[in-house]
Amino acid sequence: MRVLEHPDVEEIHLEAVLHALADPMRLEIVRFLATTEDGAACSEIELAVTKSTGTHHYRVLREAGVINQVYRGTAKINSLRSTDLDTLFPGLLASVISAATRRSQR
Amino acid sequence: MRVLEHPDVEEIHLEAVLHALADPMRLEIVRFLATTEDGAACSEIELAVTKSTGTHHYRVLREAGVINQVYRGTAKINSLRSTDLDTLFPGLLASVISAATRRSQR
């Protein structure tokens, strides 16, 4: 079973997290994952981009420490690293998700 | 008197703000400005970069809507657009500043 590389908690940097979140597609992914209990497969999240562009966005989020990705069969299941991020940067993820959500509702 | 261009509140975008904050020098500037009452001249904020690189970072922050820049004589005085940002993205700036500050104290 392939295992994808993730940064340890102490390897997660504020700048990398902010950079990962500074993109409309990646904000969409994060916002969707925040609504799920156990994460979601990439195929469940509709993005208006090609598959390879989508894969790139998930990788940026994973390498920054924003999401976990695990294989279930051939599908990658994505989930937010909410606990890690809340420990490192209290309130940050929640404020970004809520700002992105408010905008999408305007 | 020269006036520098700033985005109106409704022109401030979450992605641009996150991108502007996703840099160690710019986080330094924001963190410093958060400690001031009336803002600070660029010369008051020590950055380990050349003057032109510093100017670039201030411009990115201004164009994203994170700071105000006004001329006082020949000096640019910088201040955080805390009220605008708090209205648009409640809690975001505070959580970023507090995360950056905690790190700098480690």
GROMACS .gro file of N, CA, C and O in nm, chain A residues 13-16 18-19 21-25 27 86-93 95-96 98-100 102-103 106, chain B residues 13-16 18-19 21-25 27 86-93 95-96 98-100 102-103 106:
model
  224
   13HIS      N    1   0.463   2.495   0.869
   13HIS     CA    2   0.500   2.635   0.882
   13HIS      C    3   0.383   2.726   0.844
   13HIS      O    4   0.313   2.701   0.746
   14LEU      N    5   0.371   2.833   0.921
   14LEU     CA    6   0.262   2.929   0.899
   14LEU      C    7   0.260   2.980   0.755
   14LEU      O    8   0.154   2.984   0.692
   15GLU      N    9   0.375   3.018   0.701
   15GLU     CA   10   0.380   3.072   0.565
   15GLU      C   11   0.329   2.970   0.464
   15GLU      O   12   0.258   3.005   0.370
   16ALA      N   13   0.370   2.845   0.480
   16ALA     CA   14   0.330   2.741   0.385
   16ALA      C   15   0.179   2.717   0.392
   16ALA      O   16   0.113   2.696   0.289
   18LEU      N   17  -0.048   2.942   0.488
   18LEU     CA   18  -0.114   3.058   0.428
   18LEU      C   19  -0.104   3.052   0.276
   18LEU      O   20  -0.200   3.081   0.205
   19HIS      N   21   0.013   3.013   0.227
   19HIS     CA   22   0.030   3.001   0.082
   19HIS      C   23  -0.065   2.895   0.025
   19HIS      O   24  -0.128   2.916  -0.079
   21LEU      N   25  -0.346   2.806   0.136
   21LEU     CA   26  -0.486   2.851   0.143
   21LEU      C   27  -0.513   2.967   0.046
   21LEU      O   28  -0.629   2.998   0.018
   22ALA      N   29  -0.407   3.028  -0.008
   22ALA     CA   30  -0.422   3.148  -0.091
   22ALA      C   31  -0.457   3.116  -0.236
   22ALA      O   32  -0.397   3.170  -0.329
   23ASP      N   33  -0.553   3.029  -0.255
   23ASP     CA   34  -0.591   2.988  -0.390
   23ASP      C   35  -0.738   2.949  -0.389
   23ASP      O   36  -0.781   2.874  -0.302
   24PRO      N   37  -0.815   2.997  -0.486
   24PRO     CA   38  -0.960   2.971  -0.483
   24PRO      C   39  -0.996   2.822  -0.489
   24PRO      O   40  -1.090   2.778  -0.421
   25MET      N   41  -0.923   2.745  -0.569
   25MET     CA   42  -0.953   2.600  -0.579
   25MET      C   43  -0.922   2.531  -0.446
   25MET      O   44  -0.998   2.448  -0.398
   27LEU      N   45  -0.909   2.666  -0.155
   27LEU     CA   46  -1.008   2.708  -0.054
   27LEU      C   47  -1.137   2.629  -0.070
   27LEU      O   48  -1.202   2.593   0.028
   86ASP      N   49  -0.519   2.367   1.456
   86ASP     CA   50  -0.572   2.444   1.569
   86ASP      C   51  -0.472   2.454   1.682
   86ASP      O   52  -0.467   2.553   1.754
   87THR      N   53  -0.393   2.347   1.697
   87THR     CA   54  -0.291   2.350   1.802
   87THR      C   55  -0.183   2.452   1.767
   87THR      O   56  -0.139   2.530   1.851
   88LEU      N   57  -0.142   2.450   1.640
   88LEU     CA   58  -0.033   2.538   1.597
   88LEU      C   59  -0.079   2.683   1.581
   88LEU      O   60  -0.010   2.777   1.621
   89PHE      N   61  -0.193   2.701   1.517
   89PHE     CA   62  -0.240   2.836   1.480
   89PHE      C   63  -0.387   2.851   1.521
   89PHE      O   64  -0.477   2.851   1.436
   90PRO      N   65  -0.411   2.868   1.652
   90PRO     CA   66  -0.550   2.868   1.701
   90PRO      C   67  -0.638   2.968   1.625
   90PRO      O   68  -0.601   3.084   1.610
   91GLY      N   69  -0.750   2.920   1.576
   91GLY     CA   70  -0.848   3.009   1.514
   91GLY      C   71  -0.824   3.036   1.367
   91GLY      O   72  -0.915   3.084   1.298
   92LEU      N   73  -0.705   3.006   1.317
   92LEU     CA   74  -0.673   3.044   1.179
   92LEU      C   75  -0.762   2.972   1.077
   92LEU      O   76  -0.828   3.037   0.994
   93LEU      N   77  -0.764   2.840   1.085
   93LEU     CA   78  -0.840   2.764   0.986
   93LEU      C   79  -0.989   2.801   0.991
   93LEU      O   80  -1.052   2.822   0.886
   95SER      N   81  -1.127   3.080   1.084
   95SER     CA   82  -1.155   3.214   1.030
   95SER      C   83  -1.146   3.214   0.877
   95SER      O   84  -1.224   3.282   0.810
   96VAL      N   85  -1.054   3.137   0.823
   96VAL     CA   86  -1.041   3.129   0.677
   96VAL      C   87  -1.163   3.059   0.617
   96VAL      O   88  -1.221   3.107   0.518
   98SER      N   89  -1.460   3.029   0.744
   98SER     CA   90  -1.581   3.109   0.759
   98SER      C   91  -1.579   3.228   0.661
   98SER      O   92  -1.682   3.263   0.604
   99ALA      N   93  -1.463   3.288   0.636
   99ALA     CA   94  -1.456   3.397   0.539
   99ALA      C   95  -1.487   3.345   0.397
   99ALA      O   96  -1.560   3.408   0.321
  100ALA      N   97  -1.433   3.229   0.363
  100ALA     CA   98  -1.457   3.174   0.230
  100ALA      C   99  -1.603   3.132   0.214
  100ALA      O  100  -1.661   3.146   0.105
  102ARG      N  101  -1.870   3.266   0.379
  102ARG     CA  102  -1.953   3.387   0.369
  102ARG      C  103  -1.950   3.443   0.227
  102ARG      O  104  -2.051   3.484   0.173
  103ARG      N  105  -1.830   3.442   0.168
  103ARG     CA  106  -1.818   3.495   0.033
  103ARG      C  107  -1.900   3.413  -0.067
  103ARG      O  108  -1.967   3.466  -0.155
  106ARG      N  109  -2.263   3.504  -0.090
  106ARG     CA  110  -2.305   3.638  -0.134
  106ARG      C  111  -2.362   3.632  -0.275
  106ARG      O  112  -2.317   3.553  -0.357
  119HIS      N  113  -0.959   4.085  -0.148
  119HIS     CA  114  -0.992   3.944  -0.167
  119HIS      C  115  -0.916   3.855  -0.069
  119HIS      O  116  -0.797   3.877  -0.045
  120LEU      N  117  -0.987   3.756  -0.019
  120LEU     CA  118  -0.928   3.664   0.078
  120LEU      C  119  -0.798   3.603   0.027
  120LEU      O  120  -0.697   3.599   0.099
  121GLU      N  121  -0.796   3.556  -0.097
  121GLU     CA  122  -0.676   3.493  -0.151
  121GLU      C  123  -0.557   3.589  -0.152
  121GLU      O  124  -0.444   3.552  -0.122
  122ALA      N  125  -0.583   3.714  -0.192
  122ALA     CA  126  -0.474   3.812  -0.199
  122ALA      C  127  -0.420   3.843  -0.060
  122ALA      O  128  -0.299   3.859  -0.041
  124LEU      N  129  -0.428   3.636   0.203
  124LEU     CA  130  -0.353   3.519   0.247
  124LEU      C  131  -0.218   3.513   0.177
  124LEU      O  132  -0.115   3.484   0.239
  125HIS      N  133  -0.217   3.543   0.047
  125HIS     CA  134  -0.090   3.543  -0.025
  125HIS      C  135   0.005   3.650   0.031
  125HIS      O  136   0.124   3.624   0.050
  127LEU      N  137   0.019   3.761   0.327
  127LEU     CA  138   0.066   3.721   0.460
  127LEU      C  139   0.160   3.601   0.455
  127LEU      O  140   0.229   3.573   0.553
  128ALA      N  141   0.164   3.531   0.342
  128ALA     CA  142   0.240   3.405   0.331
  128ALA      C  143   0.388   3.429   0.305
  128ALA      O  144   0.447   3.366   0.218
  129ASP      N  145   0.447   3.519   0.378
  129ASP     CA  146   0.588   3.551   0.357
  129ASP      C  147   0.649   3.598   0.489
  129ASP      O  148   0.589   3.682   0.557
  130PRO      N  149   0.767   3.547   0.526
  130PRO     CA  150   0.823   3.579   0.658
  130PRO      C  151   0.850   3.729   0.677
  130PRO      O  152   0.826   3.781   0.787
  131MET      N  153   0.899   3.798   0.574
  131MET     CA  154   0.925   3.942   0.586
  131MET      C  155   0.795   4.019   0.606
  131MET      O  156   0.785   4.109   0.688
  133LEU      N  157   0.515   3.904   0.719
  133LEU     CA  158   0.461   3.873   0.852
  133LEU      C  159   0.530   3.957   0.958
  133LEU      O  160   0.467   4.003   1.054
  192ASP      N  161  -1.102   4.299   0.973
  192ASP     CA  162  -1.188   4.233   1.072
  192ASP      C  163  -1.332   4.227   1.026
  192ASP      O  164  -1.406   4.133   1.057
  193THR      N  165  -1.372   4.329   0.952
  193THR     CA  166  -1.509   4.330   0.899
  193THR      C  167  -1.525   4.221   0.793
  193THR      O  168  -1.623   4.147   0.791
  194LEU      N  169  -1.425   4.211   0.706
  194LEU     CA  170  -1.433   4.115   0.595
  194LEU      C  171  -1.408   3.972   0.642
  194LEU      O  172  -1.478   3.880   0.601
  195PHE      N  173  -1.304   3.956   0.722
  195PHE     CA  174  -1.257   3.820   0.760
  195PHE      C  175  -1.238   3.815   0.912
  195PHE      O  176  -1.124   3.812   0.961
  196PRO      N  177  -1.348   3.809   0.987
  196PRO     CA  178  -1.337   3.819   1.133
  196PRO      C  179  -1.238   3.717   1.192
  196PRO      O  180  -1.244   3.599   1.160
  197GLY      N  181  -1.147   3.768   1.273
  197GLY     CA  182  -1.055   3.679   1.344
  197GLY      C  183  -0.930   3.640   1.267
  197GLY      O  184  -0.833   3.591   1.326
  198LEU      N  185  -0.930   3.662   1.135
  198LEU     CA  186  -0.818   3.613   1.054
  198LEU      C  187  -0.686   3.681   1.091
  198LEU      O  188  -0.587   3.614   1.123
  199LEU      N  189  -0.685   3.813   1.086
  199LEU     CA  190  -0.561   3.885   1.111
  199LEU      C  191  -0.508   3.855   1.252
  199LEU      O  192  -0.389   3.828   1.270
  201SER      N  193  -0.553   3.591   1.435
  201SER     CA  194  -0.499   3.455   1.449
  201SER      C  195  -0.364   3.444   1.381
  201SER      O  196  -0.274   3.375   1.430
  202VAL      N  197  -0.346   3.513   1.269
  202VAL     CA  198  -0.216   3.509   1.199
  202VAL      C  199  -0.110   3.580   1.283
  202VAL      O  200   0.001   3.529   1.301
  204SER      N  201  -0.108   3.632   1.602
  204SER     CA  202  -0.077   3.559   1.725
  204SER      C  203   0.006   3.435   1.694
  204SER      O  204   0.099   3.401   1.768
  205ALA      N  205  -0.020   3.368   1.582
  205ALA     CA  206   0.062   3.252   1.545
  205ALA      C  207   0.205   3.295   1.515
  205ALA      O  208   0.302   3.230   1.556
  206ALA      N  209   0.221   3.405   1.443
  206ALA     CA  210   0.355   3.453   1.408
  206ALA      C  211   0.431   3.499   1.533
  206ALA      O  212   0.552   3.481   1.545
  208ARG      N  213   0.379   3.389   1.852
  208ARG     CA  214   0.416   3.273   1.934
  208ARG      C  215   0.542   3.207   1.880
  208ARG      O  216   0.630   3.168   1.954
  209ARG      N  217   0.549   3.199   1.747
  209ARG     CA  218   0.666   3.136   1.687
  209ARG      C  219   0.792   3.215   1.717
  209ARG      O  220   0.897   3.159   1.748
  212ARG      N  221   0.957   3.145   2.048
  212ARG     CA  222   1.010   3.012   2.078
  212ARG      C  223   1.162   3.014   2.072
  212ARG      O  224   1.221   3.086   1.994
   0.00000   0.00000   0.00000
